Coordinates of N, CA, C and O and ligand atoms in Angstrom, one line a residue:
M1 N 122.9 -66.7 -281.8 CA 123.3 -65.2 -281.1 C 124.8 -65.5 -280.6 O 125.0 -65.8 -279.9
R2 N 125.1 -64.2 -280.8 CA 126.7 -64.2 -280.3 C 126.7 -63.1 -279.8 O 126.5 -62.0 -280.1
L3 N 127.4 -63.2 -278.4 CA 127.4 -62.0 -277.1 C 128.8 -61.4 -277.8 O 129.6 -61.6 -278.0
P4 N 128.6 -60.1 -277.3 CA 129.6 -59.4 -277.7 C 131.0 -59.8 -277.1 O 131.0 -59.8 -275.6
G5 N 131.8 -60.2 -277.6 CA 133.3 -60.5 -277.1 C 133.3 -61.7 -276.4 O 134.1 -62.2 -275.1
G6 N 132.7 -62.8 -276.4 CA 132.8 -63.9 -276.3 C 132.0 -64.8 -277.2 O 131.2 -64.4 -278.0
L7 N 132.1 -66.1 -276.6 CA 131.6 -67.2 -277.5 C 130.1 -67.5 -277.0 O 129.9 -67.0 -276.1
P8 N 129.3 -67.8 -277.9 CA 127.7 -67.8 -278.0 C 127.3 -68.9 -276.9 O 128.1 -70.0 -276.7
E9 N 126.6 -68.9 -276.1 CA 126.2 -69.7 -274.9 C 125.2 -70.6 -275.6 O 124.1 -70.1 -275.8
V10 N 125.2 -71.9 -275.7 CA 124.3 -72.8 -276.4 C 123.8 -73.8 -275.3 O 124.4 -74.4 -274.7
P11 N 122.6 -74.0 -275.6 CA 122.2 -75.0 -274.2 C 122.3 -76.6 -274.7 O 122.5 -76.6 -275.6
C12 N 122.7 -77.3 -273.7 CA 123.0 -78.6 -273.9 C 121.5 -79.4 -274.4 O 120.8 -79.0 -274.0
A13 N 121.9 -80.1 -275.3 CA 120.4 -80.9 -276.0 C 119.9 -81.7 -274.9 O 119.1 -82.1 -275.1
K14 N 120.5 -82.2 -274.0 CA 119.9 -82.7 -272.6 C 119.5 -82.1 -271.5 O 118.6 -82.4 -271.0
C15 N 120.6 -81.5 -270.8 CA 120.0 -80.9 -269.7 C 119.8 -79.3 -270.0 O 119.5 -78.7 -269.0
E16 N 120.0 -78.8 -270.7 CA 119.6 -77.3 -271.2 C 120.3 -76.3 -270.2 O 119.9 -75.1 -270.5
R17 N 121.6 -76.9 -269.7 CA 122.4 -75.7 -269.3 C 123.2 -75.1 -270.1 O 123.7 -75.9 -271.3
R18 N 123.4 -73.8 -270.1 CA 124.2 -73.1 -271.2 C 125.4 -73.0 -270.9 O 126.0 -72.8 -270.1
V19 N 126.2 -73.6 -272.2 CA 127.8 -73.5 -272.1 C 128.2 -72.7 -273.2 O 127.7 -73.2 -274.6
A20 N 129.2 -72.0 -272.9 CA 129.9 -71.2 -273.8 C 130.6 -72.2 -274.8 O 131.6 -72.7 -274.3
G21 N 130.5 -71.7 -276.2 CA 131.2 -72.1 -277.1 C 130.6 -73.5 -277.6 O 131.4 -74.5 -278.0
L22 N 129.4 -74.1 -277.0 CA 128.9 -75.5 -277.5 C 128.7 -75.3 -278.7 O 127.6 -74.4 -278.8
P23 N 128.6 -76.2 -279.9 CA 127.8 -76.4 -281.0 C 126.4 -76.8 -280.8 O 126.1 -77.4 -280.1
W24 N 125.6 -76.4 -281.7 CA 124.0 -76.5 -281.4 C 123.8 -78.1 -281.5 O 124.4 -78.8 -282.5
G25 N 122.9 -78.3 -280.8 CA 122.5 -79.9 -281.0 C 123.2 -80.7 -279.9 O 123.5 -81.9 -279.9
E26 N 124.7 -80.2 -279.4 CA 125.4 -81.2 -278.9 C 125.5 -81.2 -277.2 O 124.5 -80.6 -277.1
L27 N 126.0 -82.2 -276.5 CA 125.6 -82.3 -275.4 C 127.0 -81.5 -274.2 O 128.3 -81.4 -274.8
C28 N 126.6 -80.9 -273.1 CA 127.7 -80.4 -272.5 C 128.7 -81.6 -272.1 O 128.4 -82.8 -272.1
P29 N 129.8 -81.1 -271.6 CA 130.7 -81.9 -271.1 C 130.5 -82.9 -270.1 O 130.8 -84.3 -270.5
E30 N 129.6 -82.5 -269.1 CA 129.1 -83.5 -267.9 C 128.1 -84.7 -268.6 O 128.2 -85.7 -268.5
C31 N 127.2 -84.3 -269.5 CA 126.5 -84.9 -270.3 C 127.1 -86.1 -271.1 O 126.6 -87.2 -271.0
R32 N 128.1 -85.7 -271.8 CA 129.1 -86.0 -272.6 C 129.7 -87.2 -271.8 O 129.8 -88.5 -272.4
A33 N 130.1 -87.1 -271.0 CA 131.1 -88.2 -270.3 C 129.6 -89.1 -269.5 O 130.4 -90.3 -269.4
E34 N 128.7 -88.9 -269.2 CA 127.7 -89.5 -268.6 C 127.7 -90.7 -269.7 O 127.6 -91.9 -269.6
R35 N 127.1 -90.0 -270.9 CA 126.8 -90.6 -272.1 C 128.1 -91.7 -272.6 O 127.6 -93.1 -272.9
Q36 N 129.4 -91.2 -272.3 CA 130.4 -92.1 -272.6 C 130.4 -93.1 -271.4 O 131.1 -94.4 -271.8
R37 N 130.2 -93.0 -270.1 CA 130.3 -94.2 -269.0 C 129.4 -95.3 -269.4 O 129.7 -96.4 -269.5
R38 N 127.9 -94.4 -269.9 CA 127.1 -95.5 -270.4 C 127.3 -96.4 -271.8 O 127.3 -97.7 -271.8
A39 N 128.1 -95.9 -272.4 CA 128.3 -96.4 -273.9 C 129.4 -97.6 -273.3 O 129.2 -98.5 -274.0
T40 N 130.5 -97.1 -272.6 CA 131.3 -98.3 -272.0 C 130.8 -99.5 -271.6 O 131.4 -100.4 -271.8
R41 N 129.8 -98.8 -270.7 CA 129.6 -100.3 -270.0 C 128.7 -101.4 -271.0 O 128.8 -102.3 -270.7
L42 N 127.7 -100.7 -271.6 CA 127.1 -101.5 -272.9 C 128.3 -102.2 -273.6 O 127.9 -103.2 -274.0
A43 N 128.9 -101.4 -274.2 CA 130.1 -101.9 -275.0 C 130.7 -103.0 -274.2 O 130.9 -104.1 -275.0
H44 N 131.1 -102.9 -273.3 CA 132.1 -104.1 -272.3 C 130.6 -105.2 -272.3 O 131.2 -106.3 -272.6
R45 N 129.4 -105.3 -272.0 CA 128.6 -106.3 -271.9 C 128.7 -107.0 -273.5 O 128.5 -108.3 -273.3
I46 N 128.6 -106.3 -274.2 CA 128.4 -106.8 -275.7 C 129.6 -107.4 -275.9 O 129.5 -108.8 -276.6
S47 N 130.8 -107.0 -275.7 CA 131.7 -107.4 -276.2 C 131.9 -108.9 -275.5 O 132.6 -109.5 -276.0
L48 N 131.7 -108.8 -274.3 CA 132.0 -110.2 -273.2 C 131.2 -111.0 -274.2 O 131.4 -112.3 -274.1
A49 N 129.7 -110.6 -274.3 CA 128.9 -111.9 -274.9 C 129.5 -112.3 -276.5 O 129.4 -113.8 -276.5
A50 N 129.7 -111.3 -277.2 CA 130.3 -111.9 -278.7 C 131.8 -112.6 -278.3 O 132.1 -113.2 -279.0
T51 N 132.5 -112.3 -277.4 CA 133.7 -112.9 -277.1 C 133.3 -114.3 -276.5 O 134.2 -115.4 -277.0
A52 N 132.4 -114.6 -276.0 CA 131.8 -115.6 -275.1 C 131.6 -116.5 -276.7 O 131.8 -118.0 -276.4
L53 N 130.8 -116.4 -277.5 CA 130.0 -117.0 -278.5 C 131.4 -117.3 -279.6 O 131.8 -118.4 -279.8
M54 N 132.4 -116.4 -279.5 CA 133.5 -116.8 -280.2 C 134.4 -117.8 -279.7 O 134.8 -118.3 -280.4
A55 N 134.3 -118.0 -278.6 CA 135.2 -118.8 -277.7 C 134.4 -120.1 -277.9 O 135.5 -121.2 -278.2
A56 N 133.6 -120.0 -277.7 CA 132.4 -121.5 -277.9 C 132.9 -122.2 -279.5 O 133.2 -123.0 -279.6
Y57 N 132.7 -121.2 -280.1 CA 133.0 -121.6 -281.7 C 134.3 -122.0 -282.0 O 134.7 -123.3 -282.4
V58 N 135.3 -121.4 -281.3 CA 136.8 -122.1 -281.3 C 137.0 -123.0 -281.1 O 137.4 -124.5 -281.0
A59 N 136.4 -123.3 -279.7 CA 136.7 -124.6 -278.9 C 135.9 -125.9 -279.4 O 136.3 -126.8 -279.7
F60 N 134.5 -125.4 -280.2 CA 134.0 -126.8 -280.4 C 134.7 -127.0 -282.1 O 134.5 -128.3 -282.5
R61 N 134.8 -126.1 -282.8 CA 135.1 -126.0 -284.4 C 136.6 -126.4 -284.9 O 136.6 -126.5 -285.8
L62 N 137.2 -125.4 -283.7 CA 138.8 -125.6 -284.4 C 139.5 -127.1 -284.1 O 138.9 -127.5 -282.9
P63 N 140.4 -127.6 -284.8 CA 141.1 -128.8 -284.5 C 141.7 -128.4 -282.9 O 142.1 -127.2 -282.6
G64 N 141.8 -129.4 -282.0 CA 142.7 -129.1 -281.1 C 144.3 -129.0 -280.9 O 144.8 -128.9 -279.9
D65 N 144.8 -129.1 -282.3 CA 146.4 -129.0 -282.4 C 147.0 -127.3 -282.0 O 145.9 -126.7 -281.6
P66 N 148.1 -127.4 -281.5 CA 148.7 -126.2 -280.9 C 148.4 -125.0 -281.6 O 147.9 -123.7 -281.4
T67 N 148.8 -124.9 -283.0 CA 148.7 -123.8 -284.0 C 147.2 -123.3 -284.4 O 147.0 -122.1 -283.8
S68 N 146.1 -124.5 -284.0 CA 144.6 -123.9 -284.3 C 144.3 -122.9 -283.0 O 143.8 -122.3 -282.9
R69 N 145.2 -123.8 -281.8 CA 144.5 -123.4 -280.6 C 145.0 -121.8 -280.2 O 144.3 -120.8 -280.1
L70 N 146.4 -121.8 -281.1 CA 146.9 -120.5 -281.0 C 145.9 -119.3 -281.6 O 145.8 -118.2 -281.0
Y71 N 145.8 -119.7 -283.0 CA 145.1 -118.7 -283.4 C 143.6 -118.5 -283.3 O 143.2 -117.6 -283.0
G72 N 142.9 -119.8 -282.5 CA 141.8 -119.4 -281.9 C 141.7 -118.4 -280.9 O 141.0 -117.7 -280.7
A73 N 142.9 -118.2 -280.0 CA 142.9 -117.5 -278.8 C 142.8 -116.2 -279.3 O 142.4 -115.3 -278.7
V74 N 143.9 -115.9 -280.7 CA 144.3 -114.8 -281.2 C 143.0 -114.2 -281.5 O 142.5 -113.0 -281.4
A75 N 142.1 -115.1 -282.1 CA 141.0 -114.8 -283.0 C 139.7 -114.2 -281.6 O 139.3 -113.2 -282.1
V76 N 139.8 -114.9 -280.5 CA 138.9 -114.8 -279.5 C 139.1 -113.2 -279.0 O 138.6 -112.5 -279.0
L77 N 140.8 -113.0 -278.8 CA 141.1 -111.8 -278.3 C 140.8 -110.5 -279.0 O 140.1 -109.3 -278.8
A78 N 140.8 -111.0 -280.5 CA 140.5 -109.9 -281.3 C 139.2 -109.6 -281.3 O 138.4 -108.1 -281.6
T79 N 138.2 -110.4 -281.7 CA 136.7 -110.4 -281.6 C 136.6 -109.4 -280.1 O 135.8 -108.4 -280.2
Y80 N 137.1 -109.7 -279.0 CA 136.8 -108.5 -278.2 C 137.4 -107.4 -278.1 O 136.4 -106.4 -278.1
I81 N 138.4 -107.3 -278.7 CA 138.5 -105.7 -278.9 C 138.1 -105.0 -279.8 O 137.6 -103.4 -279.8
I82 N 137.8 -105.3 -281.3 CA 136.8 -105.2 -282.0 C 135.4 -104.7 -281.5 O 135.1 -103.7 -282.0
V83 N 134.8 -105.6 -281.2 CA 133.7 -105.7 -280.9 C 133.3 -104.6 -279.8 O 132.3 -103.9 -279.6
R84 N 134.3 -104.2 -278.9 CA 134.0 -103.5 -278.0 C 134.3 -102.2 -278.4 O 133.6 -101.1 -278.2
R85 N 135.0 -101.8 -279.5 CA 135.8 -100.7 -279.9 C 134.1 -100.0 -280.7 O 133.6 -99.4 -280.6
V86 N 133.8 -101.3 -281.7 CA 132.7 -100.9 -282.3 C 131.4 -100.3 -281.8 O 131.0 -99.4 -281.9
A87 N 130.9 -101.4 -280.6 CA 129.9 -101.2 -280.1 C 130.0 -100.1 -279.1 O 129.1 -99.1 -278.8
S88 N 131.3 -99.5 -278.7 CA 131.2 -98.0 -277.9 C 131.2 -97.1 -278.8 O 130.2 -96.0 -278.5
R89 N 131.3 -97.3 -279.9 CA 131.4 -96.2 -281.1 C 129.8 -96.3 -281.3 O 129.0 -94.9 -281.4
V90 N 129.1 -97.2 -281.7 CA 127.5 -97.2 -282.2 C 126.8 -96.8 -280.9 O 125.6 -96.1 -281.1
A91 N 127.0 -97.1 -279.6 CA 126.4 -96.8 -278.3 C 126.3 -95.5 -278.2 O 125.2 -94.7 -278.2
M92 N 127.7 -95.0 -278.3 CA 127.9 -93.4 -278.4 C 126.8 -92.9 -279.2 O 126.4 -91.9 -278.9
E93 N 126.3 -93.4 -280.5 CA 125.8 -92.3 -281.7 C 124.4 -92.5 -281.0 O 123.5 -91.9 -281.4
F94 N 123.8 -93.8 -280.5 CA 122.6 -94.3 -280.7 C 121.7 -94.3 -279.2 O 120.6 -94.5 -279.3
L95 N 122.7 -94.5 -278.5 CA 121.7 -94.0 -276.8 C 120.7 -93.1 -276.7 O 121.3 -92.1 -277.2
P96 N 120.0 -93.4 -276.2 CA 118.8 -92.3 -276.2 C 119.5 -91.0 -275.2 O 120.3 -91.4 -274.4
R97 N 119.2 -90.0 -275.6 CA 119.7 -89.1 -274.6 C 118.9 -88.7 -273.4 O 118.1 -88.9 -272.9
Ligands
ZN1 ZN1 123.8 -81.3 -270.1

């Protein structure tokens, strides 16, 4: 339903507060921000766990020469960044509302 002279007011999918211009089935800015915070926290925990595993793998499996250690450190850092980014994206998508 379109109100005359303005954007339609659509209820938020979670708190059902009506927000002008919100697409159907979407979250209002407050709920979206709350969800983002939860997703970020979850992604942080998951990426720390993955990084710890990667660090353990690098420490035990790679030879101890400086070049290998450098590559190992880069791999551990990349693991943290990539897992955090992916986990955050997935969490935003699949967290319960
Ligand atoms: Zn809401």
